[in-house]
mmCIF file of C-alpha atoms and ligand atoms in Angstrom:
data_model
loop_
_atom_site.group_PDB
_atom_site.id
_atom_site.type_symbol
_atom_site.label_atom_id
_atom_site.label_comp_id
_atom_site.label_asym_id
_atom_site.label_seq_id
_atom_site.Cartn_x
_atom_site.Cartn_y
_atom_site.Cartn_z
ATOM 1 C CA MET E 1 13.192 -28.205 1.598
ATOM 2 C CA SER E 2 14.089 -25.593 4.201
ATOM 3 C CA ALA E 3 11.508 -24.182 6.609
ATOM 4 C CA ASP E 4 11.847 -20.856 4.823
ATOM 5 C CA ALA E 5 11.074 -22.367 1.449
ATOM 6 C CA LEU E 6 8.040 -24.160 2.884
ATOM 7 C CA ASP E 7 6.862 -20.885 4.379
ATOM 8 C CA GLY E 8 7.428 -19.139 1.085
ATOM 9 C CA ARG E 9 4.833 -21.319 -0.604
ATOM 10 C CA ASP E 10 1.852 -19.570 0.864
ATOM 11 C CA HIS E 11 3.379 -16.138 0.531
ATOM 12 C CA LEU E 12 1.769 -14.366 -2.350
ATOM 13 C CA LEU E 13 4.316 -11.604 -2.083
ATOM 14 C CA ASN E 14 7.824 -11.638 -0.677
ATOM 15 C CA ILE E 15 9.836 -8.425 -0.657
ATOM 16 C CA GLN E 16 13.370 -8.399 0.697
ATOM 17 C CA ASN E 17 15.700 -5.502 1.356
ATOM 18 C CA LEU E 18 14.079 -3.207 -1.208
ATOM 19 C CA HIS E 19 15.950 0.032 -1.899
ATOM 20 C CA ILE E 20 14.555 2.636 -4.310
ATOM 21 C CA SER E 21 16.215 5.929 -5.249
ATOM 22 C CA PHE E 22 15.420 8.851 -7.511
ATOM 23 C CA PHE E 23 18.497 10.082 -9.323
ATOM 24 C CA THR E 24 17.775 13.807 -9.540
ATOM 25 C CA PRO E 25 20.023 16.720 -10.532
ATOM 26 C CA ALA E 26 20.164 17.604 -6.818
ATOM 27 C CA GLY E 27 21.442 14.139 -5.910
ATOM 28 C CA GLU E 28 20.176 10.654 -4.990
ATOM 29 C CA VAL E 29 16.824 10.826 -3.193
ATOM 30 C CA LYS E 30 16.700 7.645 -1.103
ATOM 31 C CA ALA E 31 12.933 7.104 -1.031
ATOM 32 C CA VAL E 32 12.864 3.458 0.126
ATOM 33 C CA ASN E 33 15.673 2.187 2.351
ATOM 34 C CA GLY E 34 15.684 -1.547 2.971
ATOM 35 C CA VAL E 35 12.073 -2.653 3.188
ATOM 36 C CA SER E 36 11.357 -6.372 3.784
ATOM 37 C CA TYR E 37 7.951 -7.987 4.248
ATOM 38 C CA THR E 38 5.712 -10.801 3.139
ATOM 39 C CA LEU E 39 2.025 -11.057 2.354
ATOM 40 C CA ARG E 40 -0.082 -14.191 2.423
ATOM 41 C CA LYS E 41 -2.873 -15.051 0.033
ATOM 42 C CA GLY E 42 -6.072 -13.265 1.057
ATOM 43 C CA GLU E 43 -4.377 -11.124 3.692
ATOM 44 C CA VAL E 44 -5.229 -7.439 4.114
ATOM 45 C CA LEU E 45 -2.201 -5.310 4.935
ATOM 46 C CA GLY E 46 -2.412 -1.655 5.867
ATOM 47 C CA ILE E 47 0.508 0.698 5.148
ATOM 48 C CA VAL E 48 0.471 3.869 7.220
ATOM 49 C CA GLY E 49 2.911 6.770 7.457
ATOM 50 C CA GLU E 50 3.143 10.485 6.922
ATOM 51 C CA SER E 51 3.451 12.118 3.524
ATOM 52 C CA GLY E 52 6.745 11.334 1.750
ATOM 53 C CA SER E 53 7.514 8.199 3.790
ATOM 54 C CA GLY E 54 7.729 6.045 0.660
ATOM 55 C CA LYS E 55 4.346 4.306 0.666
ATOM 56 C CA SER E 56 3.381 4.969 -2.967
ATOM 57 C CA VAL E 57 6.898 4.553 -4.323
ATOM 58 C CA SER E 58 7.310 1.140 -2.691
ATOM 59 C CA VAL E 59 4.056 -0.215 -4.122
ATOM 60 C CA THR E 60 4.510 1.237 -7.623
ATOM 61 C CA ALA E 61 7.791 -0.715 -7.745
ATOM 62 C CA LEU E 62 5.726 -3.919 -7.369
ATOM 63 C CA MET E 63 3.888 -3.087 -10.554
ATOM 64 C CA LYS E 64 7.155 -2.019 -12.220
ATOM 65 C CA LEU E 65 5.659 1.399 -12.775
ATOM 66 C CA LEU E 66 8.288 3.528 -11.053
ATOM 67 C CA ALA E 67 8.489 6.964 -12.640
ATOM 68 C CA TYR E 68 11.750 8.241 -14.093
ATOM 69 C CA PRO E 69 14.283 8.999 -12.528
ATOM 70 C CA GLY E 70 13.333 6.342 -9.954
ATOM 71 C CA ARG E 71 15.093 2.968 -9.865
ATOM 72 C CA VAL E 72 15.183 -0.125 -7.690
ATOM 73 C CA VAL E 73 18.802 -0.119 -6.564
ATOM 74 C CA ASP E 74 18.755 -3.255 -4.418
ATOM 75 C CA GLY E 75 16.539 -6.041 -3.145
ATOM 76 C CA SER E 76 14.049 -8.545 -4.531
ATOM 77 C CA ILE E 77 10.312 -8.694 -5.213
ATOM 78 C CA TRP E 78 8.703 -12.117 -5.646
ATOM 79 C CA PHE E 79 5.019 -12.296 -6.512
ATOM 80 C CA ASP E 80 3.168 -15.594 -6.918
ATOM 81 C CA GLY E 81 6.390 -17.475 -7.643
ATOM 82 C CA LYS E 82 7.682 -14.877 -10.124
ATOM 83 C CA ASP E 83 10.721 -12.648 -9.775
ATOM 84 C CA ILE E 84 9.112 -9.313 -10.671
ATOM 85 C CA LEU E 85 12.337 -7.400 -11.195
ATOM 86 C CA VAL E 86 13.396 -9.598 -14.124
ATOM 87 C CA GLN E 87 9.982 -9.842 -15.856
ATOM 88 C CA PRO E 88 9.963 -8.405 -19.381
ATOM 89 C CA SER E 89 7.456 -5.607 -19.948
ATOM 90 C CA ARG E 90 5.098 -7.842 -21.979
ATOM 91 C CA GLU E 91 4.871 -10.255 -19.073
ATOM 92 C CA MET E 92 4.333 -7.355 -16.649
ATOM 93 C CA GLN E 93 1.435 -6.093 -18.744
ATOM 94 C CA LYS E 94 -0.246 -9.479 -18.293
ATOM 95 C CA ILE E 95 0.382 -9.472 -14.550
ATOM 96 C CA ARG E 96 -0.921 -5.922 -14.146
ATOM 97 C CA GLY E 97 -4.662 -5.867 -14.234
ATOM 98 C CA LYS E 98 -5.101 -9.627 -14.099
ATOM 99 C CA ASP E 99 -3.023 -10.685 -11.086
ATOM 100 C CA ILE E 100 -2.256 -7.329 -9.501
ATOM 101 C CA SER E 101 -4.636 -4.378 -9.793
ATOM 102 C CA MET E 102 -3.892 -0.969 -8.437
ATOM 103 C CA ILE E 103 -6.178 1.881 -7.509
ATOM 104 C CA PHE E 104 -4.041 4.996 -7.777
ATOM 105 C CA GLN E 105 -4.062 8.039 -5.546
ATOM 106 C CA ASP E 106 -5.080 10.286 -8.460
ATOM 107 C CA PRO E 107 -7.828 8.699 -10.580
ATOM 108 C CA MET E 108 -7.469 11.146 -13.464
ATOM 109 C CA THR E 109 -3.963 9.925 -14.289
ATOM 110 C CA SER E 110 -5.253 6.437 -14.945
ATOM 111 C CA LEU E 111 -8.456 7.056 -16.938
ATOM 112 C CA ASN E 112 -7.994 7.841 -20.604
ATOM 113 C CA PRO E 113 -9.863 11.081 -21.449
ATOM 114 C CA VAL E 114 -10.547 10.110 -25.081
ATOM 115 C CA TYR E 115 -12.454 6.877 -24.396
ATOM 116 C CA THR E 116 -15.843 6.415 -22.757
ATOM 117 C CA ILE E 117 -16.061 4.826 -19.313
ATOM 118 C CA GLY E 118 -17.767 1.819 -20.944
ATOM 119 C CA ASN E 119 -15.007 1.336 -23.515
ATOM 120 C CA GLN E 120 -12.341 1.388 -20.838
ATOM 121 C CA LEU E 121 -14.207 -0.969 -18.521
ATOM 122 C CA ILE E 122 -15.068 -3.430 -21.299
ATOM 123 C CA GLU E 123 -11.500 -3.390 -22.588
ATOM 124 C CA THR E 124 -10.089 -4.061 -19.140
ATOM 125 C CA ILE E 125 -12.481 -6.945 -18.573
ATOM 126 C CA ARG E 126 -11.901 -8.518 -22.008
ATOM 127 C CA ARG E 127 -8.129 -8.160 -21.895
ATOM 128 C CA HIS E 128 -8.009 -10.680 -19.093
ATOM 129 C CA SER E 129 -10.967 -12.966 -19.768
ATOM 130 C CA ALA E 130 -12.626 -14.770 -22.642
ATOM 131 C CA MET E 131 -15.897 -12.833 -22.291
ATOM 132 C CA SER E 132 -17.847 -11.644 -25.313
ATOM 133 C CA ASN E 133 -18.321 -7.923 -25.789
ATOM 134 C CA SER E 134 -21.900 -7.997 -24.536
ATOM 135 C CA ALA E 135 -21.060 -10.163 -21.496
ATOM 136 C CA ALA E 136 -18.193 -7.791 -20.627
ATOM 137 C CA ARG E 137 -20.570 -4.847 -21.024
ATOM 138 C CA GLN E 138 -23.039 -6.492 -18.643
ATOM 139 C CA ARG E 139 -20.243 -7.180 -16.148
ATOM 140 C CA GLY E 140 -19.101 -3.537 -16.455
ATOM 141 C CA ILE E 141 -22.608 -2.274 -15.669
ATOM 142 C CA GLU E 142 -22.806 -4.636 -12.671
ATOM 143 C CA MET E 143 -19.433 -3.418 -11.392
ATOM 144 C CA LEU E 144 -20.481 0.228 -11.681
ATOM 145 C CA SER E 145 -23.627 -0.365 -9.685
ATOM 146 C CA LEU E 146 -21.622 -2.351 -7.122
ATOM 147 C CA VAL E 147 -19.463 0.720 -6.440
ATOM 148 C CA GLY E 148 -22.592 2.831 -5.982
ATOM 149 C CA ILE E 149 -22.904 4.534 -9.370
ATOM 150 C CA ASN E 150 -26.516 5.285 -10.267
ATOM 151 C CA ASN E 151 -27.746 4.809 -13.776
ATOM 152 C CA PRO E 152 -24.690 2.754 -14.752
ATOM 153 C CA ALA E 153 -25.808 2.057 -18.337
ATOM 154 C CA ARG E 154 -25.863 5.805 -19.049
ATOM 155 C CA ARG E 155 -22.492 6.352 -17.310
ATOM 156 C CA MET E 156 -20.932 3.713 -19.566
ATOM 157 C CA ARG E 157 -21.535 6.049 -22.537
ATOM 158 C CA GLN E 158 -19.916 9.081 -20.874
ATOM 159 C CA TYR E 159 -16.317 10.335 -20.992
ATOM 160 C CA PRO E 160 -14.221 10.737 -17.801
ATOM 161 C CA HIS E 161 -14.474 14.565 -17.826
ATOM 162 C CA ALA E 162 -18.260 14.343 -17.426
ATOM 163 C CA LEU E 163 -17.842 12.633 -14.036
ATOM 164 C CA SER E 164 -17.027 14.151 -10.665
ATOM 165 C CA GLY E 165 -13.727 13.260 -8.950
ATOM 166 C CA GLY E 166 -15.443 10.895 -6.532
ATOM 167 C CA MET E 167 -17.272 9.173 -9.342
ATOM 168 C CA ARG E 168 -14.067 8.738 -11.367
ATOM 169 C CA GLN E 169 -12.464 7.161 -8.334
ATOM 170 C CA ARG E 170 -15.354 4.705 -8.112
ATOM 171 C CA VAL E 171 -14.938 3.855 -11.817
ATOM 172 C CA MET E 172 -11.264 3.120 -11.124
ATOM 173 C CA ILE E 173 -12.245 0.883 -8.236
ATOM 174 C CA ALA E 174 -14.800 -0.929 -10.434
ATOM 175 C CA MET E 175 -12.072 -1.492 -13.030
ATOM 176 C CA ALA E 176 -9.575 -2.768 -10.500
ATOM 177 C CA LEU E 177 -12.100 -5.192 -9.025
ATOM 178 C CA SER E 178 -13.575 -6.390 -12.316
ATOM 179 C CA CYS E 179 -10.851 -8.981 -12.974
ATOM 180 C CA SER E 180 -10.791 -10.455 -9.444
ATOM 181 C CA PRO E 181 -7.030 -9.937 -9.057
ATOM 182 C CA LYS E 182 -4.891 -11.985 -6.619
ATOM 183 C CA LEU E 183 -3.605 -8.736 -5.157
ATOM 184 C CA LEU E 184 -5.347 -5.398 -5.029
ATOM 185 C CA ILE E 185 -3.188 -2.415 -4.181
ATOM 186 C CA ALA E 186 -5.280 0.527 -3.062
ATOM 187 C CA ASP E 187 -3.365 3.779 -2.611
ATOM 188 C CA GLU E 188 -5.523 6.135 -0.533
ATOM 189 C CA PRO E 189 -8.562 4.823 -2.401
ATOM 190 C CA THR E 190 -11.233 6.700 -0.515
ATOM 191 C CA THR E 191 -9.591 9.972 0.499
ATOM 192 C CA SER E 192 -11.479 12.028 -2.086
ATOM 193 C CA LEU E 193 -14.833 10.383 -1.410
ATOM 194 C CA ASP E 194 -17.541 11.375 1.030
ATOM 195 C CA VAL E 195 -18.090 9.248 4.116
ATOM 196 C CA THR E 196 -21.102 7.289 2.825
ATOM 197 C CA ILE E 197 -19.329 6.300 -0.385
ATOM 198 C CA GLN E 198 -16.157 5.519 1.602
ATOM 199 C CA ALA E 199 -18.137 3.083 3.723
ATOM 200 C CA GLN E 200 -19.665 1.524 0.605
ATOM 201 C CA ILE E 201 -16.268 1.045 -1.045
ATOM 202 C CA LEU E 202 -14.777 -0.469 2.104
ATOM 203 C CA ALA E 203 -17.717 -2.857 2.411
ATOM 204 C CA LEU E 204 -17.189 -3.808 -1.229
ATOM 205 C CA MET E 205 -13.485 -4.504 -0.670
ATOM 206 C CA LYS E 206 -14.333 -6.622 2.386
ATOM 207 C CA LYS E 207 -16.918 -8.594 0.446
ATOM 208 C CA MET E 208 -14.552 -9.136 -2.446
ATOM 209 C CA ARG E 209 -11.880 -10.395 -0.097
ATOM 210 C CA GLN E 210 -14.322 -12.879 1.446
ATOM 211 C CA GLU E 211 -15.671 -14.078 -1.882
ATOM 212 C CA THR E 212 -12.537 -14.238 -3.998
ATOM 213 C CA GLY E 213 -9.725 -14.402 -1.444
ATOM 214 C CA THR E 214 -8.021 -11.375 -2.960
ATOM 215 C CA ALA E 215 -5.124 -10.057 -0.890
ATOM 216 C CA ILE E 216 -5.264 -6.313 -0.348
ATOM 217 C CA MET E 217 -2.573 -3.738 0.353
ATOM 218 C CA LEU E 218 -4.201 -0.618 1.620
ATOM 219 C CA ILE E 219 -2.254 2.613 1.864
ATOM 220 C CA THR E 220 -3.965 5.164 4.031
ATOM 221 C CA HIS E 221 -3.602 8.069 6.403
ATOM 222 C CA ASP E 222 -6.823 6.998 8.068
ATOM 223 C CA LEU E 223 -6.233 4.722 11.046
ATOM 224 C CA GLY E 224 -10.014 4.232 11.335
ATOM 225 C CA ILE E 225 -10.045 2.461 7.965
ATOM 226 C CA VAL E 226 -7.126 0.312 9.089
ATOM 227 C CA THR E 227 -9.014 -1.067 12.103
ATOM 228 C CA GLU E 228 -12.042 -1.802 9.957
ATOM 229 C CA LEU E 229 -10.341 -3.677 7.178
ATOM 230 C CA CYS E 230 -6.782 -4.817 7.930
ATOM 231 C CA ASP E 231 -5.297 -7.968 9.439
ATOM 232 C CA ARG E 232 -1.844 -6.495 9.733
ATOM 233 C CA VAL E 233 -0.340 -3.012 9.673
ATOM 234 C CA MET E 234 3.073 -1.648 8.670
ATOM 235 C CA ILE E 235 4.135 1.786 9.811
ATOM 236 C CA MET E 236 6.568 3.527 7.458
ATOM 237 C CA TYR E 237 8.950 6.358 8.189
ATOM 238 C CA ALA E 238 11.673 7.762 5.892
ATOM 239 C CA GLY E 239 11.522 4.805 3.526
ATOM 240 C CA LYS E 240 11.697 2.152 6.253
ATOM 241 C CA ILE E 241 9.181 0.000 8.089
ATOM 242 C CA VAL E 242 9.569 1.086 11.704
ATOM 243 C CA GLU E 243 6.879 -1.151 13.212
ATOM 244 C CA SER E 244 4.598 -3.929 12.023
ATOM 245 C CA GLY E 245 2.108 -6.223 13.664
ATOM 246 C CA SER E 246 -1.568 -7.038 14.018
ATOM 247 C CA VAL E 247 -4.038 -4.168 14.332
ATOM 248 C CA GLU E 248 -4.189 -4.928 18.090
ATOM 249 C CA ASP E 249 -0.368 -4.857 18.402
ATOM 250 C CA ILE E 250 -0.237 -1.458 16.762
ATOM 251 C CA TYR E 251 -3.089 0.091 18.770
ATOM 252 C CA TYR E 252 -2.845 -1.551 22.181
ATOM 253 C CA ARG E 253 0.751 -2.775 22.401
ATOM 254 C CA THR E 254 2.366 0.114 20.522
ATOM 255 C CA SER E 255 6.134 -0.150 20.594
ATOM 256 C CA HIS E 256 7.790 2.438 18.337
ATOM 257 C CA PRO E 257 7.813 6.112 19.427
ATOM 258 C CA TYR E 258 6.834 7.155 15.894
ATOM 259 C CA THR E 259 3.732 4.939 15.994
ATOM 260 C CA LYS E 260 2.900 6.386 19.428
ATOM 261 C CA GLY E 261 3.224 9.835 17.897
ATOM 262 C CA LEU E 262 0.844 8.908 15.073
ATOM 263 C CA LEU E 263 -1.727 7.553 17.512
ATOM 264 C CA ASP E 264 -1.442 10.660 19.695
ATOM 265 C CA CYS E 265 -2.276 12.711 16.633
ATOM 266 C CA LEU E 266 -5.596 10.961 16.108
ATOM 267 C CA PRO E 267 -8.721 13.028 16.745
ATOM 268 C CA GLN E 268 -9.969 12.573 20.329
ATOM 269 C CA ASN E 269 -13.364 11.459 19.171
ATOM 270 C CA SER E 270 -12.749 8.057 17.618
ATOM 271 C CA GLU E 271 -15.962 8.263 15.578
ATOM 272 C CA GLU E 272 -14.580 11.231 13.726
ATOM 273 C CA ARG E 273 -12.661 10.436 10.546
ATOM 274 C CA ALA E 274 -9.875 12.907 10.003
ATOM 275 C CA PRO E 275 -6.454 12.850 8.366
ATOM 276 C CA LEU E 276 -3.417 12.474 10.613
ATOM 277 C CA ARG E 277 -2.139 15.632 12.231
ATOM 278 C CA PRO E 278 1.601 15.901 11.717
ATOM 279 C CA ILE E 279 4.054 14.993 14.481
ATOM 280 C CA GLU E 280 6.253 17.901 15.542
ATOM 281 C CA GLY E 281 9.598 18.392 13.809
ATOM 282 C CA ASN E 282 10.690 18.023 10.220
ATOM 283 C CA PRO E 283 10.862 14.804 8.217
ATOM 284 C CA VAL E 284 14.385 13.653 7.333
ATOM 285 C CA ASP E 285 16.161 14.881 4.218
ATOM 286 C CA LEU E 286 16.081 11.895 1.860
ATOM 287 C CA LEU E 287 18.995 13.416 -0.072
ATOM 288 C CA ASP E 288 21.142 13.231 3.031
ATOM 289 C CA LEU E 289 19.959 10.496 5.394
ATOM 290 C CA PRO E 290 21.230 10.866 8.953
ATOM 291 C CA LYS E 291 23.363 8.196 10.614
ATOM 292 C CA GLY E 292 21.446 6.015 13.036
ATOM 293 C CA CYS E 293 17.657 6.076 13.359
ATOM 294 C CA GLY E 294 15.806 8.333 10.886
ATOM 295 C CA PHE E 295 13.310 9.366 13.552
ATOM 296 C CA ALA E 296 15.927 10.270 16.204
ATOM 297 C CA SER E 297 15.791 14.045 15.700
ATOM 298 C CA ARG E 298 12.035 14.088 16.383
ATOM 299 C CA CYS E 299 11.961 11.408 19.072
ATOM 300 C CA ASP E 300 11.462 12.344 22.727
ATOM 301 C CA LYS E 301 13.046 9.031 23.783
ATOM 302 C CA CYS E 302 16.220 9.532 21.724
ATOM 303 C CA MET E 303 19.392 7.948 23.197
ATOM 304 C CA LYS E 304 23.046 8.230 22.173
ATOM 305 C CA ILE E 305 23.004 4.970 20.230
ATOM 306 C CA CYS E 306 20.037 6.197 18.140
ATOM 307 C CA LEU E 307 22.228 8.900 16.628
ATOM 308 C CA ARG E 308 25.043 6.444 15.906
ATOM 309 C CA GLU E 309 23.578 3.153 14.748
ATOM 310 C CA THR E 310 20.554 2.158 12.686
ATOM 311 C CA PRO E 311 18.241 0.108 14.906
ATOM 312 C CA PRO E 312 17.703 -3.502 13.781
ATOM 313 C CA ASP E 313 14.253 -5.133 13.711
ATOM 314 C CA PHE E 314 13.372 -6.416 17.168
ATOM 315 C CA LEU E 315 10.728 -9.083 17.676
ATOM 316 C CA VAL E 316 8.676 -7.551 20.488
ATOM 317 C CA GLY E 317 5.775 -10.026 20.411
ATOM 318 C CA ASP E 318 4.367 -12.816 18.284
ATOM 319 C CA GLY E 319 4.498 -11.374 14.747
ATOM 320 C CA HIS E 320 5.096 -7.907 16.192
ATOM 321 C CA VAL E 321 8.322 -6.221 15.070
ATOM 322 C CA SER E 322 9.700 -2.818 16.027
ATOM 323 C CA SER E 323 12.869 -1.112 14.831
ATOM 324 C CA CYS E 324 13.779 0.885 17.898
ATOM 325 C CA TRP E 325 16.764 0.752 20.302
ATOM 326 C CA LEU E 326 14.454 1.299 23.279
ATOM 327 C CA HIS E 327 13.679 -2.379 23.119
ATOM 328 C CA THR E 328 17.223 -3.313 24.174
ATOM 329 C CA VAL E 329 16.998 -0.927 27.119
ATOM 330 C CA GLN E 330 13.660 -2.346 28.209
ATOM 331 C CA ASN E 331 14.458 -6.011 27.627
ATOM 332 C CA GLY E 332 18.217 -6.338 27.260
ATOM 333 C CA GLN E 333 17.487 -8.376 24.158
ATOM 334 C CA ASP E 334 19.150 -8.383 20.784
ATOM 335 C CA GLY E 335 16.634 -9.180 18.090
ATOM 336 C CA ARG E 336 18.766 -8.790 14.980
ATOM 337 C CA GLY E 337 17.686 -10.909 12.074
ATOM 338 C CA ASN E 338 13.947 -10.476 12.414
ATOM 339 C CA HIS E 339 11.915 -8.907 9.669
ATOM 340 C CA HIS E 340 8.491 -7.425 9.144
ATOM 341 C CA GLY E 341 6.972 -10.605 7.780
ATOM 342 C CA ASN E 342 4.220 -12.836 9.030
ATOM 343 C CA GLY E 343 5.925 -16.114 9.578
HETATM 344 N N1 ATP Y 1 9.655 11.729 -9.297
HETATM 345 C C1 ATP Y 1 10.343 11.893 -8.169
HETATM 346 N N2 ATP Y 1 11.519 12.540 -8.153
HETATM 347 C C2 ATP Y 1 12.231 12.707 -7.015
HETATM 348 N N3 ATP Y 1 11.849 12.250 -5.813
HETATM 349 C C3 ATP Y 1 10.686 11.591 -5.758
HETATM 350 C C4 ATP Y 1 9.853 11.381 -6.919
HETATM 351 N N4 ATP Y 1 8.754 10.706 -6.535
HETATM 352 C C5 ATP Y 1 8.874 10.491 -5.205
HETATM 353 N N5 ATP Y 1 10.032 11.025 -4.741
HETATM 354 C C6 ATP Y 1 10.537 10.978 -3.353
HETATM 355 O O1 ATP Y 1 10.109 9.780 -2.748
HETATM 356 C C7 ATP Y 1 9.587 10.048 -1.441
HETATM 357 C C8 ATP Y 1 8.460 9.102 -1.179
HETATM 358 O O2 ATP Y 1 7.368 9.428 -2.016
HETATM 359 P P1 ATP Y 1 5.974 8.666 -1.929
HETATM 360 O O3 ATP Y 1 5.148 9.176 -3.056
HETATM 361 O O4 ATP Y 1 6.205 7.202 -1.866
HETATM 362 O O5 ATP Y 1 5.402 9.171 -0.541
HETATM 363 P P2 ATP Y 1 4.042 8.717 0.177
HETATM 364 O O6 ATP Y 1 4.437 8.035 1.439
HETATM 365 O O7 ATP Y 1 3.208 7.957 -0.784
HETATM 366 O O8 ATP Y 1 3.409 10.137 0.528
HETATM 367 P P3 ATP Y 1 1.874 10.638 0.417
HETATM 368 O O9 ATP Y 1 1.224 10.196 1.679
HETATM 369 O O10 ATP Y 1 2.005 12.100 0.332
HETATM 370 O O11 ATP Y 1 1.268 10.035 -0.815
HETATM 371 C C9 ATP Y 1 9.166 11.518 -1.465
HETATM 372 O O12 ATP Y 1 9.449 12.096 -0.236
HETATM 373 C C10 ATP Y 1 10.028 12.130 -2.534
HETATM 374 O O13 ATP Y 1 11.139 12.738 -1.917
HETATM 375 MG MG1 MG Y 2 1.438 8.334 -1.756
#
C-alpha cells in the first residue's frame, strides 16, 4: 500500500481539485476553482474569506445540495471511504443528517413552517436511530436546553414562525447535533446570535467534539471564533485556497498578502467581535477570471509573474501552505505539488 493510501485511511474527508461552476445566462460563473484539502477524524477546520469567495458553495457540494444551475465540473470528494459524487440520492439522504450534518447560513430555509419544532426534531432523531417516539422526544427536549432554549417542552409544541431568528438558529443547531454526526458543517452558525448565545453555542460545539470526536468545518468571517475553536484554517479567495495552516501559522507566521490584508482589517481591540472590514479594491469577476493570481489586482506586492502565471501551492512551513509567488522570491524554492492537506 502506498504512503498516500495509508494516509488516506484516517482522512474522514479528501477533496481533490474541486471545480464548481454556475451555468447562468450571462455565462459560466467559476465559483470554485481547483480546491484540494483533507480533513482528519475529529479535526476542526475553519474556512475564512470575504463574501463570494466560494465558502458556502464548496461545502454544499459535499452534501450534494448544490443549487441549480450549479454543477461540479471537475474533481473528487471522498467522505468516509465513499465517493460522494457517484452516490445515488437515496444513499445521500442517509449520509446527510446521520454522517454529515449542516447548519445553514439562513435557518429559515431549512425549517419547515408547517410542522412544529418538536415534530421536526423528533423526526430527525428517529430517522437515524432506533429510538422510540417518547425517547426521541426526551432527547429533543435535552438538545433544546443544551443550546440554551428556555422552557424546551413548550417550544417543542410551537411552529418556526413563533420563534425569533436567533432561536430558530439554535433549533437548527440542536437538530444538527442530535444525531452525533461524523462531520458537522457549520456555515456562519452564530452570526445572527448575540454574544452570550454565540459563546454558549461554541462551548457546545467544543464539548461535542471532545465527547463524540465529531469533525467540524466552520465557515466564518469572525477570526476570533477561529482562534477559539479551530485546529487548522483555510483562507479562500476567488474560489481557491490561498493559504492554509495551523491557527498559529495563519496569525503569527502569515504568508499570503491576502491573509495579511484580512488580519489588518481586524478591529484593533482584539476583545471586540466584529465582522471583517473589506480589503481595498474589487473582488475578481468570476465570469471572467484573470490570468495569473486572482488577488494580483488588489495586491501591494504584485510582481510581473503574478499577472502571467497562477501561483502553485508552496510549502512554507510544516503543514503550512501558501499560494503566492513571493515565496520563490524570498526563498528561491519551487514548491509545486504541495496541497492544502494535513499530511
Ligand atoms: N445560484 C447561483 N447562481 C450564480 N452564481 C452563484 C449562485 N450561487 C453562488 N454563486 C456564485 O458563487 C460565488 C460563491 O458563492 P458562495 O455563496 O460560496 O460565497 P461565500 O464565500 O459563502 O460568501 P458569503 O460570505 O457571502 O456567504 C458567488 O460569488 C456567486 O458569484
Ligand atoms: Mg456563504
